[in-house]
Amino acid sequence: MRTALLCSLLLSSMLTAQHSSPTLPDSIGGWTRSDPVTIYSGTDLFKLIDGGADIFLEYGFKKVVVQRYSDRNENSIDIEIYEMEDSSSAYGIFS
C-alpha cells in the first residue's frame, strides 16, 4: 500500500512537471531521494534494461525517469515512470 501511494504521488508530481526537467519530491512518507534522478530516452533504455529494451522501443517508448528513494532502515525502492508514444502503446507494453 505504501508503495502504491508513493508511486501515485510521484506520478502526480511528474504530470505537473515540465517534460524536459522532471520535478520529483525530495522526500515522501519517510522515504528520501538517495541518488540523482536519471532519464533514459530512445536507445539509452538499453543501459537500464539490458536485453529487454527492444520490446519497449517497438511499443513506442519515449523516455523513462528513474529515481531511487531510501528509508531510515536503508531499504530502497526505484521508481520508474515511463513515457510512451500514446495510451495504446502503454497498454500494449504493460498488459
Tab-separated table of N, CA and C in Angstrom:
chain	number	residue	atom	x	y	z
A	1	MET	N	0.829	-1.195	0.000
A	1	MET	CA	0.000	0.000	0.000
A	1	MET	C	0.868	1.252	0.000
A	2	ARG	N	1.951	1.254	0.822
A	2	ARG	CA	2.836	2.417	0.861
A	2	ARG	C	3.503	2.645	-0.492
A	3	THR	N	3.860	1.553	-1.164
A	3	THR	CA	4.490	1.674	-2.471
A	3	THR	C	3.521	2.274	-3.472
A	4	ALA	N	2.269	1.840	-3.443
A	4	ALA	CA	1.264	2.379	-4.358
A	4	ALA	C	1.051	3.858	-4.107
A	5	LEU	N	1.017	4.262	-2.848
A	5	LEU	CA	0.851	5.667	-2.508
A	5	LEU	C	2.033	6.474	-3.005
A	6	LEU	N	3.241	5.970	-2.781
A	6	LEU	CA	4.438	6.646	-3.241
A	6	LEU	C	4.418	6.809	-4.747
A	7	CYS	N	4.074	5.748	-5.466
A	7	CYS	CA	4.019	5.809	-6.928
A	7	CYS	C	2.970	6.805	-7.397
A	8	SER	N	1.809	6.816	-6.757
A	8	SER	CA	0.743	7.742	-7.139
A	8	SER	C	1.166	9.182	-6.940
A	9	LEU	N	1.782	9.467	-5.814
A	9	LEU	CA	2.222	10.826	-5.553
A	9	LEU	C	3.335	11.254	-6.494
A	10	LEU	N	4.239	10.351	-6.799
A	10	LEU	CA	5.308	10.675	-7.740
A	10	LEU	C	4.761	10.902	-9.141
A	11	LEU	N	3.803	10.088	-9.545
A	11	LEU	CA	3.201	10.259	-10.859
A	11	LEU	C	2.488	11.598	-10.942
A	12	SER	N	1.768	11.972	-9.891
A	12	SER	CA	1.103	13.271	-9.866
A	12	SER	C	2.108	14.394	-10.009
A	13	SER	N	3.232	14.249	-9.334
A	13	SER	CA	4.283	15.248	-9.424
A	13	SER	C	4.827	15.342	-10.845
A	14	MET	N	5.015	14.192	-11.483
A	14	MET	CA	5.539	14.169	-12.854
A	14	MET	C	4.577	14.815	-13.828
A	15	LEU	N	3.292	14.584	-13.647
A	15	LEU	CA	2.308	15.122	-14.578
A	15	LEU	C	2.264	16.637	-14.544
A	16	THR	N	2.642	17.246	-13.434
A	16	THR	CA	2.633	18.692	-13.335
A	16	THR	C	3.986	19.301	-13.686
A	17	ALA	N	4.994	18.481	-13.922
A	17	ALA	CA	6.345	18.976	-14.217
A	17	ALA	C	6.528	19.204	-15.716
A	18	GLN	N	7.552	19.973	-16.051
A	18	GLN	CA	7.928	20.137	-17.444
A	18	GLN	C	8.479	18.809	-17.946
A	19	HIS	N	8.241	18.488	-19.209
A	19	HIS	CA	8.694	17.204	-19.754
A	19	HIS	C	10.207	17.068	-19.765
A	20	SER	N	10.934	18.144	-19.994
A	20	SER	CA	12.386	18.037	-20.095
A	20	SER	C	13.080	18.103	-18.741
A	21	SER	N	12.396	18.568	-17.710
A	21	SER	CA	13.005	18.708	-16.399
A	21	SER	C	12.036	18.245	-15.327
A	22	PRO	N	11.977	16.931	-15.075
A	22	PRO	CA	11.004	16.415	-14.116
A	22	PRO	C	11.290	16.883	-12.696
A	23	THR	N	10.229	17.110	-11.959
A	23	THR	CA	10.349	17.509	-10.569
A	23	THR	C	9.750	16.413	-9.712
A	24	LEU	N	10.586	15.758	-8.938
A	24	LEU	CA	10.147	14.712	-8.035
A	24	LEU	C	10.381	15.189	-6.616
A	25	PRO	N	9.539	14.782	-5.681
A	25	PRO	CA	9.718	15.241	-4.303
A	25	PRO	C	11.035	14.750	-3.703
A	26	ASP	N	11.631	15.584	-2.830
A	26	ASP	CA	12.871	15.198	-2.149
A	26	ASP	C	12.613	14.074	-1.153
A	27	SER	N	11.439	14.105	-0.531
A	27	SER	CA	11.080	13.054	0.410
A	27	SER	C	9.571	12.920	0.464
A	28	ILE	N	9.136	11.725	0.865
A	28	ILE	CA	7.702	11.470	0.971
A	28	ILE	C	7.495	10.281	1.900
A	29	GLY	N	6.694	10.469	2.918
A	29	GLY	CA	6.338	9.385	3.829
A	29	GLY	C	7.511	8.630	4.423
A	30	GLY	N	8.597	9.317	4.777
A	30	GLY	CA	9.752	8.646	5.365
A	30	GLY	C	10.775	8.154	4.349
A	31	TRP	N	10.493	8.299	3.082
A	31	TRP	CA	11.429	7.921	2.021
A	31	TRP	C	12.072	9.191	1.478
A	32	THR	N	13.397	9.173	1.282
A	32	THR	CA	14.100	10.327	0.738
A	32	THR	C	14.933	9.913	-0.464
A	33	ARG	N	15.150	10.871	-1.343
A	33	ARG	CA	15.992	10.604	-2.518
A	33	ARG	C	17.371	10.155	-2.064
A	34	SER	N	17.880	9.113	-2.686
A	34	SER	CA	19.221	8.656	-2.336
A	34	SER	C	20.194	8.740	-3.505
A	35	ASP	N	19.703	8.998	-4.694
A	35	ASP	CA	20.536	9.169	-5.888
A	35	ASP	C	19.921	10.281	-6.733
A	36	PRO	N	20.695	10.859	-7.629
A	36	PRO	CA	20.111	11.842	-8.545
A	36	PRO	C	19.128	11.174	-9.500
A	37	VAL	N	18.177	11.940	-9.995
A	37	VAL	CA	17.234	11.423	-10.980
A	37	VAL	C	18.006	11.097	-12.264
A	38	THR	N	17.625	10.008	-12.919
A	38	THR	CA	18.240	9.607	-14.179
A	38	THR	C	17.148	9.502	-15.228
A	39	ILE	N	17.422	10.026	-16.423
A	39	ILE	CA	16.457	9.969	-17.523
A	39	ILE	C	17.094	9.208	-18.680
A	40	TYR	N	16.372	8.214	-19.157
A	40	TYR	CA	16.807	7.439	-20.321
A	40	TYR	C	15.807	7.683	-21.435
A	41	SER	N	16.299	7.983	-22.632
A	41	SER	CA	15.403	8.150	-23.770
A	41	SER	C	15.966	7.388	-24.963
A	42	GLY	N	15.052	7.018	-25.855
A	42	GLY	CA	15.468	6.282	-27.043
A	42	GLY	C	16.248	5.027	-26.704
A	43	THR	N	17.332	4.811	-27.442
A	43	THR	CA	18.122	3.586	-27.252
A	43	THR	C	18.956	3.598	-25.974
A	44	ASP	N	18.987	4.730	-25.251
A	44	ASP	CA	19.641	4.742	-23.931
A	44	ASP	C	18.961	3.772	-22.977
A	45	LEU	N	17.730	3.367	-23.294
A	45	LEU	CA	16.998	2.423	-22.459
A	45	LEU	C	17.784	1.125	-22.257
A	46	PHE	N	18.646	0.772	-23.219
A	46	PHE	CA	19.452	-0.440	-23.079
A	46	PHE	C	20.372	-0.374	-21.860
A	47	LYS	N	20.725	0.834	-21.404
A	47	LYS	CA	21.548	0.986	-20.203
A	47	LYS	C	20.774	0.601	-18.944
A	48	LEU	N	19.452	0.748	-18.992
A	48	LEU	CA	18.602	0.404	-17.850
A	48	LEU	C	18.089	-1.023	-17.943
A	49	ILE	N	17.617	-1.406	-19.120
A	49	ILE	CA	17.027	-2.740	-19.332
A	49	ILE	C	17.862	-3.458	-20.388
A	50	ASP	N	18.973	-4.001	-19.990
A	50	ASP	CA	19.832	-4.712	-20.930
A	50	ASP	C	19.151	-6.010	-21.343
A	51	GLY	N	18.877	-6.148	-22.614
A	51	GLY	CA	18.247	-7.359	-23.121
A	51	GLY	C	16.735	-7.291	-23.171
A	52	GLY	N	16.122	-6.236	-22.656
A	52	GLY	CA	14.672	-6.138	-22.671
A	52	GLY	C	14.152	-4.848	-23.278
A	53	ALA	N	15.063	-4.009	-23.755
A	53	ALA	CA	14.648	-2.706	-24.265
A	53	ALA	C	13.993	-2.784	-25.642
A	54	ASP	N	14.342	-3.783	-26.433
A	54	ASP	CA	13.803	-3.884	-27.799
A	54	ASP	C	12.286	-3.826	-27.836
A	55	ILE	N	11.636	-4.577	-26.960
A	55	ILE	CA	10.177	-4.635	-26.981
A	55	ILE	C	9.571	-3.286	-26.589
A	56	PHE	N	10.199	-2.583	-25.651
A	56	PHE	CA	9.718	-1.245	-25.274
A	56	PHE	C	9.813	-0.293	-26.465
A	57	LEU	N	10.927	-0.351	-27.184
A	57	LEU	CA	11.104	0.506	-28.356
A	57	LEU	C	10.074	0.182	-29.439
A	58	GLU	N	9.765	-1.100	-29.617
A	58	GLU	CA	8.748	-1.490	-30.590
A	58	GLU	C	7.359	-0.956	-30.227
A	59	TYR	N	7.108	-0.830	-28.933
A	59	TYR	CA	5.801	-0.345	-28.468
A	59	TYR	C	5.740	1.175	-28.331
A	60	GLY	N	6.734	1.903	-28.782
A	60	GLY	CA	6.652	3.354	-28.773
A	60	GLY	C	7.220	4.031	-27.538
A	61	PHE	N	8.255	3.434	-26.947
A	61	PHE	CA	8.922	4.043	-25.793
A	61	PHE	C	9.495	5.399	-26.166
A	62	LYS	N	9.304	6.396	-25.282
A	62	LYS	CA	9.915	7.710	-25.468
A	62	LYS	C	11.001	7.960	-24.431
A	63	LYS	N	10.636	7.862	-23.138
A	63	LYS	CA	11.652	8.036	-22.101
A	63	LYS	C	11.152	7.456	-20.788
A	64	VAL	N	12.103	7.261	-19.872
A	64	VAL	CA	11.793	6.804	-18.522
A	64	VAL	C	12.601	7.652	-17.548
A	65	VAL	N	11.945	8.050	-16.472
A	65	VAL	CA	12.589	8.787	-15.389
A	65	VAL	C	12.749	7.812	-14.226
A	66	VAL	N	13.962	7.684	-13.723
A	66	VAL	CA	14.255	6.735	-12.647
A	66	VAL	C	14.756	7.510	-11.429
A	67	GLN	N	14.148	7.240	-10.287
A	67	GLN	CA	14.567	7.867	-9.031
A	67	GLN	C	14.629	6.816	-7.941
A	68	ARG	N	15.718	6.770	-7.210
A	68	ARG	CA	15.864	5.857	-6.079
A	68	ARG	C	15.566	6.619	-4.793
A	69	TYR	N	14.741	5.985	-3.943
A	69	TYR	CA	14.416	6.511	-2.624
A	69	TYR	C	14.830	5.479	-1.588
A	70	SER	N	15.263	5.961	-0.418
A	70	SER	CA	15.643	5.077	0.692
A	70	SER	C	14.947	5.557	1.961
A	71	ASP	N	14.728	4.604	2.881
A	71	ASP	CA	14.170	4.969	4.179
A	71	ASP	C	15.279	4.922	5.232
A	72	ARG	N	14.946	5.216	6.460
A	72	ARG	CA	15.978	5.274	7.508
A	72	ARG	C	16.542	3.907	7.862
A	73	ASN	N	15.881	2.827	7.461
A	73	ASN	CA	16.388	1.470	7.693
A	73	ASN	C	17.222	0.958	6.531
A	74	GLU	N	17.551	1.852	5.604
A	74	GLU	CA	18.359	1.550	4.427
A	74	GLU	C	17.658	0.635	3.430
A	75	ASN	N	16.324	0.564	3.487
A	75	ASN	CA	15.555	-0.084	2.426
A	75	ASN	C	15.499	0.899	1.266
A	76	SER	N	15.464	0.391	0.058
A	76	SER	CA	15.390	1.299	-1.086
A	76	SER	C	14.353	0.817	-2.090
A	77	ILE	N	13.880	1.765	-2.863
A	77	ILE	CA	12.913	1.480	-3.913
A	77	ILE	C	13.256	2.358	-5.109
A	78	ASP	N	13.216	1.769	-6.290
A	78	ASP	CA	13.430	2.522	-7.518
A	78	ASP	C	12.077	2.810	-8.142
A	79	ILE	N	11.819	4.070	-8.428
A	79	ILE	CA	10.598	4.475	-9.095
A	79	ILE	C	10.936	4.713	-10.559
A	80	GLU	N	10.227	4.045	-11.447
A	80	GLU	CA	10.426	4.213	-12.883
A	80	GLU	C	9.113	4.718	-13.471
A	81	ILE	N	9.160	5.891	-14.095
A	81	ILE	CA	7.978	6.480	-14.707
A	81	ILE	C	8.234	6.539	-16.213
A	82	TYR	N	7.461	5.751	-16.951
A	82	TYR	CA	7.647	5.617	-18.392
A	82	TYR	C	6.750	6.566	-19.162
A	83	GLU	N	7.302	7.148	-20.207
A	83	GLU	CA	6.509	7.906	-21.167
A	83	GLU	C	6.508	7.114	-22.468
A	84	MET	N	5.321	6.769	-22.914
A	84	MET	CA	5.172	6.016	-24.151
A	84	MET	C	4.553	6.932	-25.213
A	85	GLU	N	4.552	6.472	-26.434
A	85	GLU	CA	4.040	7.260	-27.555
A	85	GLU	C	2.586	7.680	-27.350
A	86	ASP	N	1.770	6.753	-26.883
A	86	ASP	CA	0.360	7.046	-26.625
A	86	ASP	C	-0.198	5.996	-25.676
A	87	SER	N	-1.465	6.126	-25.331
A	87	SER	CA	-2.050	5.223	-24.338
A	87	SER	C	-2.116	3.777	-24.836
A	88	SER	N	-2.322	3.555	-26.115
A	88	SER	CA	-2.354	2.187	-26.614
A	88	SER	C	-0.964	1.548	-26.552
A	89	SER	N	0.074	2.334	-26.734
A	89	SER	CA	1.451	1.832	-26.590
A	89	SER	C	1.701	1.409	-25.149
A	90	ALA	N	1.272	2.246	-24.216
A	90	ALA	CA	1.449	1.918	-22.791
A	90	ALA	C	0.646	0.674	-22.434
A	91	TYR	N	-0.575	0.589	-22.921
A	91	TYR	CA	-1.393	-0.596	-22.643
A	91	TYR	C	-0.730	-1.841	-23.203
A	92	GLY	N	-0.209	-1.758	-24.411
A	92	GLY	CA	0.415	-2.903	-25.054
A	92	GLY	C	1.613	-3.431	-24.300
A	93	ILE	N	2.495	-2.545	-23.850
A	93	ILE	CA	3.714	-2.996	-23.188
A	93	ILE	C	3.463	-3.427	-21.750
A	94	PHE	N	2.502	-2.812	-21.070
A	94	PHE	CA	2.297	-3.103	-19.655
A	94	PHE	C	1.128	-4.044	-19.380
A	95	SER	N	0.512	-4.596	-20.416
A	95	SER	CA	-0.580	-5.549	-20.171
A	95	SER	C	-0.141	-6.962	-20.475
